[in-house]
Coordinates of C-alpha atoms in Angstrom, one line a residue:
Chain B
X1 CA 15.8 143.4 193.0
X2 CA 19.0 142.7 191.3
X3 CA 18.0 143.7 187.6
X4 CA 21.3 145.0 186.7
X5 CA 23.1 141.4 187.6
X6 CA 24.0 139.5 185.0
X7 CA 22.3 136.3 184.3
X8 CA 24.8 133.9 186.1
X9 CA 24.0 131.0 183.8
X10 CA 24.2 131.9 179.8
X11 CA 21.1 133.0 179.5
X12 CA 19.0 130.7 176.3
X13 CA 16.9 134.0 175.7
X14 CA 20.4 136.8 175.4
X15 CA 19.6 139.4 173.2
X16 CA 21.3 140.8 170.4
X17 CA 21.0 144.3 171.0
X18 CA 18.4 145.8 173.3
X19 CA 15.4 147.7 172.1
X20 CA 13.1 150.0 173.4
X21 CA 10.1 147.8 175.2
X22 CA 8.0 150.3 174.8
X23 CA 8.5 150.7 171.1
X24 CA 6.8 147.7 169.9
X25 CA 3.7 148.3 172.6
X26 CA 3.4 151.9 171.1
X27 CA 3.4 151.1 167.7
X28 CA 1.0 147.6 168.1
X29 CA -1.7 150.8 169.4
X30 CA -0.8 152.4 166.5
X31 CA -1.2 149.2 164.2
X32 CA -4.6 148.8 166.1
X33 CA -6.2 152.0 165.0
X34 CA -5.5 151.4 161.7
X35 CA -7.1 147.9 162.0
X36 CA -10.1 149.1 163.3
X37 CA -10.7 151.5 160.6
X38 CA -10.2 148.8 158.3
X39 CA -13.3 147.0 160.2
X40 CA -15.4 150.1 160.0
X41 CA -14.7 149.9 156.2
X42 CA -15.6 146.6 155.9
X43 CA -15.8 144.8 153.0
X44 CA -14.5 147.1 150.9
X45 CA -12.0 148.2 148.7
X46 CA -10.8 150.8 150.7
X47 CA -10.9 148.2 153.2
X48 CA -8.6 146.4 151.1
X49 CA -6.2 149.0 150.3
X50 CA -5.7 149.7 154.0
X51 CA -5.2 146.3 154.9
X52 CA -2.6 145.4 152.5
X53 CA -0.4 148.8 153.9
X54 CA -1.0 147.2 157.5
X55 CA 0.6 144.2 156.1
X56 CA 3.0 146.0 154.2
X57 CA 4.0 147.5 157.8
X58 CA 4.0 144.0 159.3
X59 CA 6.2 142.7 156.5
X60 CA 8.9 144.7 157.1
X61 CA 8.6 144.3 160.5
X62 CA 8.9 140.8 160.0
X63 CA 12.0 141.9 158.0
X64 CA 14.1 144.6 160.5
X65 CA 12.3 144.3 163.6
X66 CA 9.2 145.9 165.4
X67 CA 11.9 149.1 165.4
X68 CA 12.3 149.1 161.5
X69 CA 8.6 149.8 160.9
X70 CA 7.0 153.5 160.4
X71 CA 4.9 152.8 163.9
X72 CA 8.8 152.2 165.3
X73 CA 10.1 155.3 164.1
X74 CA 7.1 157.1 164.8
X75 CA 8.0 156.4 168.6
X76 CA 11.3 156.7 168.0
X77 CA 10.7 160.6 166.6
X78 CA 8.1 161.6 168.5
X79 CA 7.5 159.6 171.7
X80 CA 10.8 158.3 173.2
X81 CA 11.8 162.1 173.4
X82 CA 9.3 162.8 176.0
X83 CA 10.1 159.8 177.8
X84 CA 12.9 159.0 180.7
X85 CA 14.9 156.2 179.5
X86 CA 13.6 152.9 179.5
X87 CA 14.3 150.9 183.2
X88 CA 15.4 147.8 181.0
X89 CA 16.2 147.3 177.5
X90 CA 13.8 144.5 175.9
X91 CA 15.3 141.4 173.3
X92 CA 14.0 142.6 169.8
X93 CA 13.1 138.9 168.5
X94 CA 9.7 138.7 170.4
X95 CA 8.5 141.8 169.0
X96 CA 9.7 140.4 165.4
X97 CA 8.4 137.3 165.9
X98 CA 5.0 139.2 166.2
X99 CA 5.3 141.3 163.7
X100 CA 5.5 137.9 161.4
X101 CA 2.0 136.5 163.1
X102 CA 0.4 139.7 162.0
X103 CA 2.2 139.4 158.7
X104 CA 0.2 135.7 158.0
X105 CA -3.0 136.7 159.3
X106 CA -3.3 139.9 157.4
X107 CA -1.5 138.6 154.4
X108 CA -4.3 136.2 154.4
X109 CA -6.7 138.9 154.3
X110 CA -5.3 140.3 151.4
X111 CA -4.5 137.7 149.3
X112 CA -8.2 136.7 149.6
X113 CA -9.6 140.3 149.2
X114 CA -7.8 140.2 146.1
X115 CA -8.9 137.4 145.3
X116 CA -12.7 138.6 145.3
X117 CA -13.0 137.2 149.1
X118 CA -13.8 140.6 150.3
X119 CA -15.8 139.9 153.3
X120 CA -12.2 138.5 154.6
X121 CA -10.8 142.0 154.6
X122 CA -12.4 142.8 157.9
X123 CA -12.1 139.2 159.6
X124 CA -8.3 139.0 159.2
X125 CA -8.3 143.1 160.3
X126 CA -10.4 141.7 163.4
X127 CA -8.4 139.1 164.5
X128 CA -5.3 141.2 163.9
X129 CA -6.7 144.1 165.8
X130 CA -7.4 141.7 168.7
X131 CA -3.5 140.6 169.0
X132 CA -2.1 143.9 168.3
X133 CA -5.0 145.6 171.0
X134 CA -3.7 142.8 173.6
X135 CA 0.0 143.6 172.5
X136 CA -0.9 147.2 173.3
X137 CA -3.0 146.9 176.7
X138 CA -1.4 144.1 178.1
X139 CA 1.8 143.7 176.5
X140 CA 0.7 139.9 175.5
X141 CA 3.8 138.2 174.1
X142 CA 2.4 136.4 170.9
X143 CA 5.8 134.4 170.5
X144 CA 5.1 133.0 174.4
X145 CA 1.7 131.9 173.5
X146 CA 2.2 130.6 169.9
X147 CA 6.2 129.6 169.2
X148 CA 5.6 126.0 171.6
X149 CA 2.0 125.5 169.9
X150 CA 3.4 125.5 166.4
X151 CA 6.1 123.4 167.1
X152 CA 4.0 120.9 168.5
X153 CA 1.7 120.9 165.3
X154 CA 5.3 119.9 163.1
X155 CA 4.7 116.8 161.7
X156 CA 8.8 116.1 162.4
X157 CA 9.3 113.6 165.1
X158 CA 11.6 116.0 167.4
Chain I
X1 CA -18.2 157.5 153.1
X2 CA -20.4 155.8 155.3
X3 CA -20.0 153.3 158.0
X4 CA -22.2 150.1 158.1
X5 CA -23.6 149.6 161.4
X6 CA -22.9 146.4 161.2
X7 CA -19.4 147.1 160.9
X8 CA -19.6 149.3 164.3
X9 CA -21.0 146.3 166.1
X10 CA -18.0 144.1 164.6
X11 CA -15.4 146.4 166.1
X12 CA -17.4 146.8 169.6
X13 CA -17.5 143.0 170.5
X14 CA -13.8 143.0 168.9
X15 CA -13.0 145.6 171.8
X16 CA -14.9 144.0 174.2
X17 CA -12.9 140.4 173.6
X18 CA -9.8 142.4 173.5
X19 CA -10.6 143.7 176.8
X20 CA -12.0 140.1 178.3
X21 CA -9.2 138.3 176.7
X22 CA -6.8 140.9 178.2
X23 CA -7.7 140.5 181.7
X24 CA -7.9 136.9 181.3
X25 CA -4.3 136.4 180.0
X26 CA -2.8 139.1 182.9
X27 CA -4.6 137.3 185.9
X28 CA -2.8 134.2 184.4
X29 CA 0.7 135.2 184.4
X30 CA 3.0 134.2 186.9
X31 CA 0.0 132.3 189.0
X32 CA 1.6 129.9 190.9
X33 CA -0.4 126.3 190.8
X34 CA 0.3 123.6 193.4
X35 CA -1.3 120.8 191.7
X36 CA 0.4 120.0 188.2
X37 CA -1.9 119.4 185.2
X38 CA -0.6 115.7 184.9
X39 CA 1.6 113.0 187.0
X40 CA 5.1 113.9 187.3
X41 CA 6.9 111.8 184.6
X42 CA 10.2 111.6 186.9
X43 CA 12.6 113.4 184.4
X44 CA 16.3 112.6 184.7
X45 CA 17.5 115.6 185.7
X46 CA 20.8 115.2 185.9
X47 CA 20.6 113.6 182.4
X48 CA 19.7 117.3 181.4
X49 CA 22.4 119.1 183.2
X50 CA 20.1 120.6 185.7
X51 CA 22.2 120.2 189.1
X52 CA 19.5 119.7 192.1
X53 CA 19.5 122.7 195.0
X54 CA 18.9 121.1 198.5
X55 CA 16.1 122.7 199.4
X56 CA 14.5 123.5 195.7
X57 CA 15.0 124.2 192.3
X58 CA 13.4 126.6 189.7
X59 CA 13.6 125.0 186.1
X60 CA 12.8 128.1 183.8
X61 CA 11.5 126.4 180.4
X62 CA 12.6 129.5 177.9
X63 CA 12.6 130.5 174.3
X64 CA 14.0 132.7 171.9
X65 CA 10.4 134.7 171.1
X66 CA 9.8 135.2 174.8
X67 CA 9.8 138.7 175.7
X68 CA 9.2 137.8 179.4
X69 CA 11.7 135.1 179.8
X70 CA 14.9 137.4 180.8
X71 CA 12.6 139.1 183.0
X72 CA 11.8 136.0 184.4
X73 CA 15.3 134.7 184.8
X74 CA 16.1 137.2 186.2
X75 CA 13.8 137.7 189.0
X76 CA 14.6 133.6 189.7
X77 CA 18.6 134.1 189.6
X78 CA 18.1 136.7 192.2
X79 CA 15.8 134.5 194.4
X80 CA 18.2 131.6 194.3
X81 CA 21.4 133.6 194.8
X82 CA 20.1 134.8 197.9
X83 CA 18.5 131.9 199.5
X84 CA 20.7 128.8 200.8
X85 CA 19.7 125.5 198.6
X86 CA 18.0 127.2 196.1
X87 CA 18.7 126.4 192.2
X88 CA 18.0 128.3 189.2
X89 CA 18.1 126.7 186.0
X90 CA 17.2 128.0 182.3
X91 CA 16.4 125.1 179.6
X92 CA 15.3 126.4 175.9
X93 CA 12.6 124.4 174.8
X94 CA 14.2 123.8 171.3
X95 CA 17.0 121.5 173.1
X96 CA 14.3 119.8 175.2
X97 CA 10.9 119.4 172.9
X98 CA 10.6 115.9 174.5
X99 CA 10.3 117.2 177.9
X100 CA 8.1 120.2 176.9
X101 CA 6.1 117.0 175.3
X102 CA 6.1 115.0 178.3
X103 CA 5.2 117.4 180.8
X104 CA 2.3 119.4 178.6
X105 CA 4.3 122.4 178.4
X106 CA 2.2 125.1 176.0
X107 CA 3.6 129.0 177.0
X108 CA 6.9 130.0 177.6
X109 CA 8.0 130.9 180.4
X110 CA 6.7 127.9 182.4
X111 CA 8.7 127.2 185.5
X112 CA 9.0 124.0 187.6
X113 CA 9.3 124.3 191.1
X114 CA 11.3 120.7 192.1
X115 CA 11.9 119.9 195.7
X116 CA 14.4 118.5 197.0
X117 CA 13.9 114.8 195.4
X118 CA 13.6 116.3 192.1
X119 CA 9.8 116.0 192.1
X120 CA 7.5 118.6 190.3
X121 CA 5.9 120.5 193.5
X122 CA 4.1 123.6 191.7
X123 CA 4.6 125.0 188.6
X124 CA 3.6 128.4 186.6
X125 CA 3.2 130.1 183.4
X126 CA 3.7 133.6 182.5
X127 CA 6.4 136.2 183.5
X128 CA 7.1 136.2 187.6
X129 CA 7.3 138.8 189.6
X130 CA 9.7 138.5 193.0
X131 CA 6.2 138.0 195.3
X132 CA 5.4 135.0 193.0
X133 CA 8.8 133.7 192.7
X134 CA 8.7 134.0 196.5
X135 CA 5.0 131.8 196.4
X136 CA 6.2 129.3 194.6
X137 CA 9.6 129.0 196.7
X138 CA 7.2 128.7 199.8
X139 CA 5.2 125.6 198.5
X140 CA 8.2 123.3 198.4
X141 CA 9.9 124.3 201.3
X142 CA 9.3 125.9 204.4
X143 CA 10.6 129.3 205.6
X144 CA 13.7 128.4 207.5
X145 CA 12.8 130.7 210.5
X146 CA 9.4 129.7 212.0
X147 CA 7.3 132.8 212.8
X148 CA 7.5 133.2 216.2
X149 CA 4.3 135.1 218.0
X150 CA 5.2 138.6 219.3
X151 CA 5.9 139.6 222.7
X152 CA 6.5 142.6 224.5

């Protein structure tokens, strides 16, 4: 194959700068451990307190990228040493793009938990687990899947 | 502090979806399908800037949050550099929502195969790999060498 070739046409999906694409895989199986223990607390407000630092994760992922989280420097400081370099370097805007999906649904969870909704606490941590477990497993690119959806539901006439 | 067993089962079935959902999504990627989910609206491409190939072309519907869209591209820019008539071109869905309306376009990537009229042939979803790439070249046109039987 001719992966080191440049794109000949300018490319609508050129990075920035390159990232890892292992990081973000790595630290969604990271993010979905702590999700399931938030399930096996359930409705509780341990539950809750877990949750919201998931999100808190998620927000700052949102933020700096998948690579500005604790999972990303986790891999950064302890996996990518034992690693060979990466084969290709990944666009860090997916990952982000993620990280913001997993911001809504377990902000959700929190807000409502807080709210005294706390049999929501292990719902949104479900539904979160099961994108960050795909993310993980699979590599399931939530931005693919979602990003055309939710422009279609914009009321705006585009 | 103790677990609820209800709370076990929760996370089993969540596993268990994870795992069904998983294969699901990873048999679909890439697949090439011959027979388009609707009519082919007859898009102008030209209008769009997308130059025909003479034998086929590959229009790569992208976007910014697609992980699997340079791998994509790049796997089709390879394919059409080395085969004669072949065309590779990359639209991003935010400069064509009509067309990602008109043609029922929900993932990114989702390539067009066109032949040479311009008409929708096959199309797929997901990040390619070469074989696929190769499929999907194969429905619209021919292999210019006709396999010959083997003689001694």
């Amino acid at each position: 194959m001719t992966s080191e070739r440049p794109a000949a046409q300018a490319p609508v999906t050129q990075a920035p700068a390159g990232i890892d694409p292992r990081g973000p895989r790595v630290g969604a199986g990271i993010t979905a451990l702590l999700l399931a223990v938030v399930v096996l607390l359930g409705a509780t407000t341990a539950g809750l307190v877990l949750l919201a630092v998931v999100a808190a994760g998620f927000l700052l992922g949102a933020v700096r990228g998948a690579q500005g989280t604790v999972q990303g420097w986790l891999f950064k400081t302890l996996v990518r040493p034992r690693l060979a370099p990466p084969a290709e370097l990944e666009d860090p805007r997916p990952p982000r793009f993620a990280q913001l999906v997993g911001l809504v649904v377990t902000g959700v969870g929190v807000v409502l938990g807080l709210a005294g909704v706390l049999v929501a606490v292990p719902w949104a941590a479900g539904i979160a687990f099961v994108a960050a477990g795909l993310n993980a497993v699979v590599g399931l690119c939530l931005g693919c899947e979602l990003y055309l959806l939710g422009a279609r539901l914009r009321p705006s006439a585009r | 502090m103790t677990v609820q067993p209800t709370q076990l089962v929760m996370l089993a079935v969540l596993v268990l979806a994870t795992a069904v959902l998983g294969a699901a999504w990873k048999s679909r990627q890439g697949r090439v399908r011959t027979t388009p989910a609707r009519q082919d609206p007859g898009v102008d491409w030209a209008a769009r800037g997308v130059r025909l190939g003479e034998r086929a072309t590959f229009v790569q519907l992208s976007a910014e949050v697609c992980a699997p869209c340079r791998a994509t591209a790049r796997v089709l820019t390879g394919l059409a550099e080395r085969e004669a008539g072949v065309e590779h071109h990359e639209l991003d869905v935010d400069d064509h929502f009509d067309l990602v309306r008109e043609l029922g376009v929900l993932t990114t990537p989702t390539v067009l195969v066109l032949d040479a009229n311009g008409v929708q042939a096959a199309r797929s979803s997901g990040g390619m790999s070469p074989a696929q790439a190769r499929r999907a070249l194969d429905t619209v046109v021919p292999p210019l060498v006709e396999p010959v039987e083997t003689r001694p």
